[in-house]
GROMACS .gro file of C-alpha atoms in nm:
model
  266
    1MET     CA    1   0.000   0.000   0.000
    2LYS     CA    2   0.093   0.363  -0.040
    3ALA     CA    3   0.047   0.601   0.253
    4VAL     CA    4   0.046   0.980   0.226
    5ASP     CA    5   0.050   1.238   0.502
    6GLY     CA    6   0.100   1.566   0.322
    7LYS     CA    7   0.222   1.580  -0.038
    8LEU     CA    8   0.207   1.293  -0.289
    9GLU     CA    9   0.583   1.323  -0.341
   10LYS     CA   10   0.625   1.212   0.022
   11ALA     CA   11   0.429   0.889  -0.033
   12GLU     CA   12   0.560   0.590   0.160
   13SER     CA   13   0.523   0.233   0.032
   14LEU     CA   14   0.447  -0.023   0.302
   15ALA     CA   15   0.332  -0.381   0.338
   16LEU     CA   16   0.106  -0.460   0.632
   17PRO     CA   17  -0.181  -0.693   0.729
   18LEU     CA   18  -0.497  -0.634   0.527
   19HIS     CA   19  -0.718  -0.593   0.833
   20LEU     CA   20  -0.526  -0.281   0.939
   21PHE     CA   21  -0.587  -0.124   0.600
   22VAL     CA   22  -0.957  -0.218   0.607
   23ASP     CA   23  -0.998  -0.060   0.952
   24HIS     CA   24  -0.901   0.280   0.811
   25VAL     CA   25  -1.006   0.272   0.445
   26HIS     CA   26  -1.304   0.498   0.518
   27GLU     CA   27  -1.092   0.777   0.665
   28GLY     CA   28  -0.935   0.952   0.365
   29ARG     CA   29  -0.875   1.326   0.378
   30PRO     CA   30  -0.729   1.559   0.110
   31ASN     CA   31  -0.373   1.528   0.242
   32VAL     CA   32  -0.397   1.210   0.450
   33TRP     CA   33  -0.489   0.896   0.261
   34THR     CA   34  -0.391   0.539   0.182
   35TYR     CA   35  -0.397   0.339  -0.139
   36LEU     CA   36  -0.365  -0.038  -0.166
   37GLU     CA   37  -0.190  -0.135  -0.491
   38ASP     CA   38  -0.145  -0.512  -0.474
   39GLU     CA   39  -0.054  -0.717  -0.782
   40LEU     CA   40  -0.069  -1.055  -0.607
   41PHE     CA   41  -0.380  -1.048  -0.387
   42ILE     CA   42  -0.616  -1.156  -0.664
   43LYS     CA   43  -0.354  -1.361  -0.847
   44GLN     CA   44  -0.309  -1.583  -0.541
   45ARG     CA   45  -0.682  -1.646  -0.508
   46PRO     CA   46  -0.815  -1.851  -0.804
   47GLU     CA   47  -1.176  -1.795  -0.697
   48LEU     CA   48  -1.132  -1.419  -0.738
   49MET     CA   49  -0.953  -1.458  -1.073
   50ALA     CA   50  -1.248  -1.671  -1.190
   51ASP     CA   51  -1.489  -1.394  -1.089
   52ILE     CA   52  -1.314  -1.149  -1.322
   53GLY     CA   53  -1.396  -1.364  -1.623
   54GLU     CA   54  -1.289  -1.302  -1.981
   55VAL     CA   55  -1.281  -0.955  -2.134
   56ILE     CA   56  -1.329  -0.957  -2.510
   57TYR     CA   57  -1.088  -0.666  -2.563
   58LEU     CA   58  -0.808  -0.846  -2.382
   59GLN     CA   59  -0.827  -1.193  -2.536
   60GLU     CA   60  -0.522  -1.144  -2.760
   61ASP     CA   61  -0.242  -1.088  -2.510
   62PHE     CA   62   0.121  -1.150  -2.602
   63PHE     CA   63   0.229  -1.105  -2.240
   64LYS     CA   64   0.122  -1.468  -2.203
   65LEU     CA   65   0.423  -1.553  -2.421
   66PHE     CA   66   0.667  -1.402  -2.168
   67PRO     CA   67   0.861  -1.638  -1.942
   68GLU     CA   68   0.686  -1.663  -1.607
   69GLU     CA   69   0.983  -1.504  -1.429
   70VAL     CA   70   0.930  -1.171  -1.611
   71ARG     CA   71   0.562  -1.188  -1.704
   72PRO     CA   72   0.366  -0.887  -1.576
   73TRP     CA   73   0.097  -0.981  -1.325
   74ASP     CA   74  -0.242  -0.917  -1.478
   75ALA     CA   75  -0.487  -0.835  -1.198
   76MET     CA   76  -0.373  -0.557  -0.967
   77LEU     CA   77  -0.616  -0.479  -0.687
   78LEU     CA   78  -0.653  -0.104  -0.639
   79TRP     CA   79  -0.841  -0.005  -0.323
   80GLY     CA   80  -0.810   0.345  -0.193
   81THR     CA   81  -0.957   0.592   0.047
   82ALA     CA   82  -1.119   0.911  -0.072
   83HIS     CA   83  -0.853   1.147  -0.218
   84SER     CA   84  -0.607   0.862  -0.284
   85ARG     CA   85  -0.441   0.870  -0.622
   86SER     CA   86  -0.174   0.740  -0.851
   87SER     CA   87   0.124   0.937  -0.972
   88LEU     CA   88   0.120   1.100  -1.316
   89HIS     CA   89   0.284   0.841  -1.537
   90ILE     CA   90   0.293   0.625  -1.849
   91ASP     CA   91   0.248   0.255  -1.780
   92PRO     CA   92   0.553   0.023  -1.787
   93TYR     CA   93   0.680  -0.083  -2.131
   94ASN     CA   94   0.441   0.183  -2.269
   95TRP     CA   95   0.178  -0.090  -2.279
   96THR     CA   96  -0.198  -0.042  -2.312
   97GLY     CA   97  -0.333  -0.022  -1.959
   98THR     CA   98  -0.676  -0.129  -1.841
   99ASN     CA   99  -0.881  -0.030  -1.537
  100ALA     CA  100  -1.218  -0.169  -1.424
  101VAL     CA  101  -1.399   0.001  -1.135
  102LEU     CA  102  -1.591  -0.225  -0.897
  103LYS     CA  103  -1.693   0.033  -0.637
  104GLY     CA  104  -1.666   0.408  -0.602
  105ILE     CA  105  -1.568   0.674  -0.855
  106LYS     CA  106  -1.235   0.740  -1.024
  107ARG     CA  107  -1.160   1.079  -1.175
  108TRP     CA  108  -0.907   1.055  -1.455
  109LYS     CA  109  -0.678   1.303  -1.623
  110LEU     CA  110  -0.524   1.172  -1.945
  111TYR     CA  111  -0.265   1.372  -2.135
  112PRO     CA  112  -0.232   1.305  -2.511
  113PRO     CA  113   0.125   1.252  -2.640
  114GLY     CA  114   0.354   1.540  -2.731
  115GLN     CA  115   0.339   1.727  -2.400
  116ASP     CA  116   0.639   1.585  -2.214
  117HIS     CA  117   0.802   1.930  -2.203
  118TYR     CA  118   0.509   2.053  -1.993
  119LEU     CA  119   0.503   1.754  -1.759
  120TYR     CA  120   0.860   1.769  -1.624
  121VAL     CA  121   0.914   1.402  -1.702
  122MET     CA  122   1.193   1.257  -1.489
  123GLU     CA  123   1.485   1.142  -1.704
  124ASP     CA  124   1.671   0.811  -1.704
  125GLN     CA  125   1.433   0.642  -1.461
  126ARG     CA  126   1.424   0.261  -1.470
  127SER     CA  127   1.146   0.026  -1.363
  128GLY     CA  128   1.386  -0.244  -1.242
  129PHE     CA  129   1.127  -0.521  -1.255
  130PRO     CA  130   1.015  -0.737  -1.419
  131LEU     CA  131   1.235  -0.606  -1.702
  132ASP     CA  132   1.460  -0.308  -1.646
  133CYS     CA  133   1.290  -0.079  -1.898
  134TYR     CA  134   1.272   0.298  -1.888
  135LYS     CA  135   1.008   0.446  -1.660
  136TYR     CA  136   0.819   0.759  -1.758
  137ASN     CA  137   0.696   0.944  -1.449
  138SER     CA  138   0.612   1.304  -1.380
  139PRO     CA  139   0.659   1.462  -1.034
  140VAL     CA  140   0.352   1.682  -1.091
  141ASP     CA  141   0.044   1.601  -0.882
  142THR     CA  142  -0.241   1.722  -1.101
  143GLN     CA  143  -0.467   1.744  -0.794
  144ASP     CA  144  -0.228   1.971  -0.606
  145VAL     CA  145   0.000   2.148  -0.855
  146ASP     CA  146   0.295   2.348  -0.727
  147VAL     CA  147   0.274   2.625  -0.989
  148LYS     CA  148   0.596   2.790  -0.876
  149LYS     CA  149   0.793   2.469  -0.911
  150TYR     CA  150   0.621   2.353  -1.233
  151PRO     CA  151   0.511   2.671  -1.418
  152LYS     CA  152   0.500   2.510  -1.764
  153PHE     CA  153   0.240   2.257  -1.649
  154LYS     CA  154  -0.036   2.515  -1.694
  155HIS     CA  155   0.003   2.471  -2.070
  156ALA     CA  156  -0.064   2.095  -2.063
  157LYS     CA  157  -0.401   1.985  -2.203
  158ALA     CA  158  -0.583   1.693  -2.045
  159ILE     CA  159  -0.893   1.486  -2.107
  160GLU     CA  160  -1.078   1.462  -1.775
  161PHE     CA  161  -1.368   1.231  -1.692
  162ASP     CA  162  -1.517   1.018  -1.416
  163GLN     CA  163  -1.530   0.638  -1.425
  164TYR     CA  164  -1.809   0.452  -1.246
  165PRO     CA  165  -1.862   0.092  -1.129
  166GLY     CA  166  -1.895  -0.153  -1.417
  167GLU     CA  167  -1.696   0.060  -1.660
  168LEU     CA  168  -1.371  -0.055  -1.822
  169LEU     CA  169  -1.110   0.200  -1.927
  170LEU     CA  170  -0.841   0.127  -2.188
  171ILE     CA  171  -0.548   0.367  -2.152
  172PRO     CA  172  -0.366   0.423  -2.482
  173THR     CA  173   0.009   0.376  -2.509
  174GLY     CA  174   0.204   0.699  -2.475
  175TRP     CA  175  -0.058   0.880  -2.268
  176PHE     CA  176   0.040   1.016  -1.928
  177HIS     CA  177  -0.242   0.967  -1.680
  178GLN     CA  178  -0.335   1.010  -1.317
  179ALA     CA  179  -0.628   0.849  -1.136
  180TYR     CA  180  -0.794   1.019  -0.838
  181ASN     CA  181  -1.045   0.843  -0.613
  182LEU     CA  182  -1.333   1.075  -0.527
  183GLU     CA  183  -1.450   0.835  -0.256
  184GLU     CA  184  -1.347   0.495  -0.126
  185THR     CA  185  -1.289   0.311  -0.454
  186MET     CA  186  -1.202  -0.044  -0.552
  187ALA     CA  187  -1.080  -0.136  -0.900
  188ILE     CA  188  -0.874  -0.389  -1.094
  189SER     CA  189  -0.603  -0.285  -1.337
  190SER     CA  190  -0.422  -0.490  -1.595
  191GLN     CA  191  -0.240  -0.450  -1.925
  192VAL     CA  192  -0.245  -0.588  -2.275
  193MET     CA  193   0.010  -0.642  -2.549
  194ASN     CA  194  -0.145  -0.735  -2.882
  195THR     CA  195  -0.121  -0.685  -3.257
  196ASN     CA  196  -0.199  -0.316  -3.216
  197ASN     CA  197   0.078  -0.223  -2.972
  198TYR     CA  198   0.336  -0.505  -2.967
  199GLU     CA  199   0.593  -0.305  -3.167
  200ILE     CA  200   0.585  -0.027  -2.907
  201VAL     CA  201   0.631  -0.269  -2.619
  202LEU     CA  202   0.916  -0.455  -2.794
  203HIS     CA  203   1.081  -0.121  -2.871
  204GLU     CA  204   1.083  -0.035  -2.499
  205ILE     CA  205   1.241  -0.371  -2.416
  206LEU     CA  206   1.510  -0.330  -2.684
  207ILE     CA  207   1.610   0.032  -2.613
  208ALA     CA  208   1.668  -0.061  -2.249
  209ASP     CA  209   1.936  -0.310  -2.363
  210ASN     CA  210   1.766  -0.616  -2.217
  211ILE     CA  211   1.900  -0.784  -2.530
  212GLU     CA  212   2.130  -0.661  -2.805
  213ASP     CA  213   1.984  -0.558  -3.141
  214GLN     CA  214   2.248  -0.761  -3.321
  215ASP     CA  215   2.116  -1.075  -3.151
  216LEU     CA  216   1.791  -1.050  -3.344
  217PRO     CA  217   1.787  -1.302  -3.630
  218PHE     CA  218   1.786  -1.211  -3.997
  219GLY     CA  219   1.432  -1.152  -4.118
  220PHE     CA  220   1.304  -1.056  -3.773
  221GLU     CA  221   1.093  -0.770  -3.910
  222SER     CA  222   0.920  -1.006  -4.152
  223MET     CA  223   0.802  -1.237  -3.876
  224SER     CA  224   0.444  -1.235  -3.751
  225PRO     CA  225   0.375  -1.033  -3.434
  226ARG     CA  226   0.355  -1.350  -3.227
  227GLN     CA  227   0.684  -1.483  -3.369
  228GLN     CA  228   0.861  -1.154  -3.298
  229VAL     CA  229   0.752  -1.160  -2.934
  230GLU     CA  230   0.851  -1.525  -2.895
  231THR     CA  231   1.192  -1.455  -3.051
  232VAL     CA  232   1.269  -1.161  -2.821
  233MET     CA  233   1.165  -1.361  -2.516
  234SER     CA  234   1.388  -1.653  -2.619
  235LEU     CA  235   1.688  -1.418  -2.627
  236LEU     CA  236   1.650  -1.281  -2.273
  237PRO     CA  237   1.968  -1.350  -2.072
  238LYS     CA  238   1.944  -1.605  -1.792
  239GLU     CA  239   2.054  -1.337  -1.546
  240ILE     CA  240   1.737  -1.138  -1.614
  241LEU     CA  241   1.522  -1.446  -1.559
  242ARG     CA  242   1.707  -1.526  -1.238
  243LYS     CA  243   1.655  -1.174  -1.106
  244GLY     CA  244   1.286  -1.187  -1.192
  245LYS     CA  245   1.244  -1.512  -1.004
  246GLU     CA  246   1.425  -1.379  -0.697
  247VAL     CA  247   1.219  -1.061  -0.679
  248THR     CA  248   0.894  -1.255  -0.718
  249GLU     CA  249   0.989  -1.497  -0.441
  250LYS     CA  250   1.078  -1.207  -0.211
  251ILE     CA  251   0.742  -1.038  -0.265
  252MET     CA  252   0.557  -1.367  -0.223
  253LYS     CA  253   0.719  -1.413   0.118
  254GLN     CA  254   0.618  -1.063   0.219
  255VAL     CA  255   0.253  -1.105   0.127
  256ALA     CA  256   0.250  -1.446   0.292
  257GLY     CA  257   0.320  -1.274   0.622
  258GLU     CA  258   0.692  -1.334   0.667
  259ASP     CA  259   0.832  -1.014   0.820
  260LEU     CA  260   0.530  -0.837   0.675
  261TYR     CA  261   0.443  -0.551   0.903
  262LYS     CA  262   0.581  -0.221   0.777
  263GLN     CA  263   0.828  -0.374   0.539
  264ARG     CA  264   0.927  -0.155   0.249
  265LEU     CA  265   0.844  -0.307  -0.086
  266PRO     CA  266   1.106  -0.314  -0.365
   0.00000   0.00000   0.00000
């Protein structure tokens, strides 16, 4: 979970027993709030995964071709108090993000591409896991903008709307976005890599030097989308797979309750 007492930039990431979070999830205030962002809670509970069912827009998903050690988890539980929110960011690998609201109301601000110079995007940031790709984050909190620190932000143009229970949002690649929970809100987020965006995702993996361009076989560009993804995955170094496995095992131990209370997450 993420806990904020003051500014979003001071957010602290913690792991703690679920019942402590539940006891206080109704207590959000503008500058004091908590936000559960758990990628494994649903994944570890097959009965909850079954409840999600199949989404027609997400049936073609090349992330299923990734080795398990570096495959993105596909059902993040998002449960926040009123006023809780994400950072302003582009999703990892520049993938197409999804968000389905179960309860509450999310207010979104989405920024079409071409406005990075207004968003003060932090340079040379890396995600670290599951693949060490570039991370595109902005320090600007669109709900509490420091106009003296970020004067150019006033020129940025956003699409703003509210999302209600039962609605599914698809977030285009390349769009910075921030979600703000108007009230206690529960949602599930995921991601998709398919024929429409696979080239963008592969580009992010390659420019981060997870594999060398010269390792790609002759005729790579003529392969089908599925074959291209399979080829890139087959070339991932064993060290990357080992690191992915180690990080996953560490997080699994944390959520299982081993040294859980107030442990910082990686």
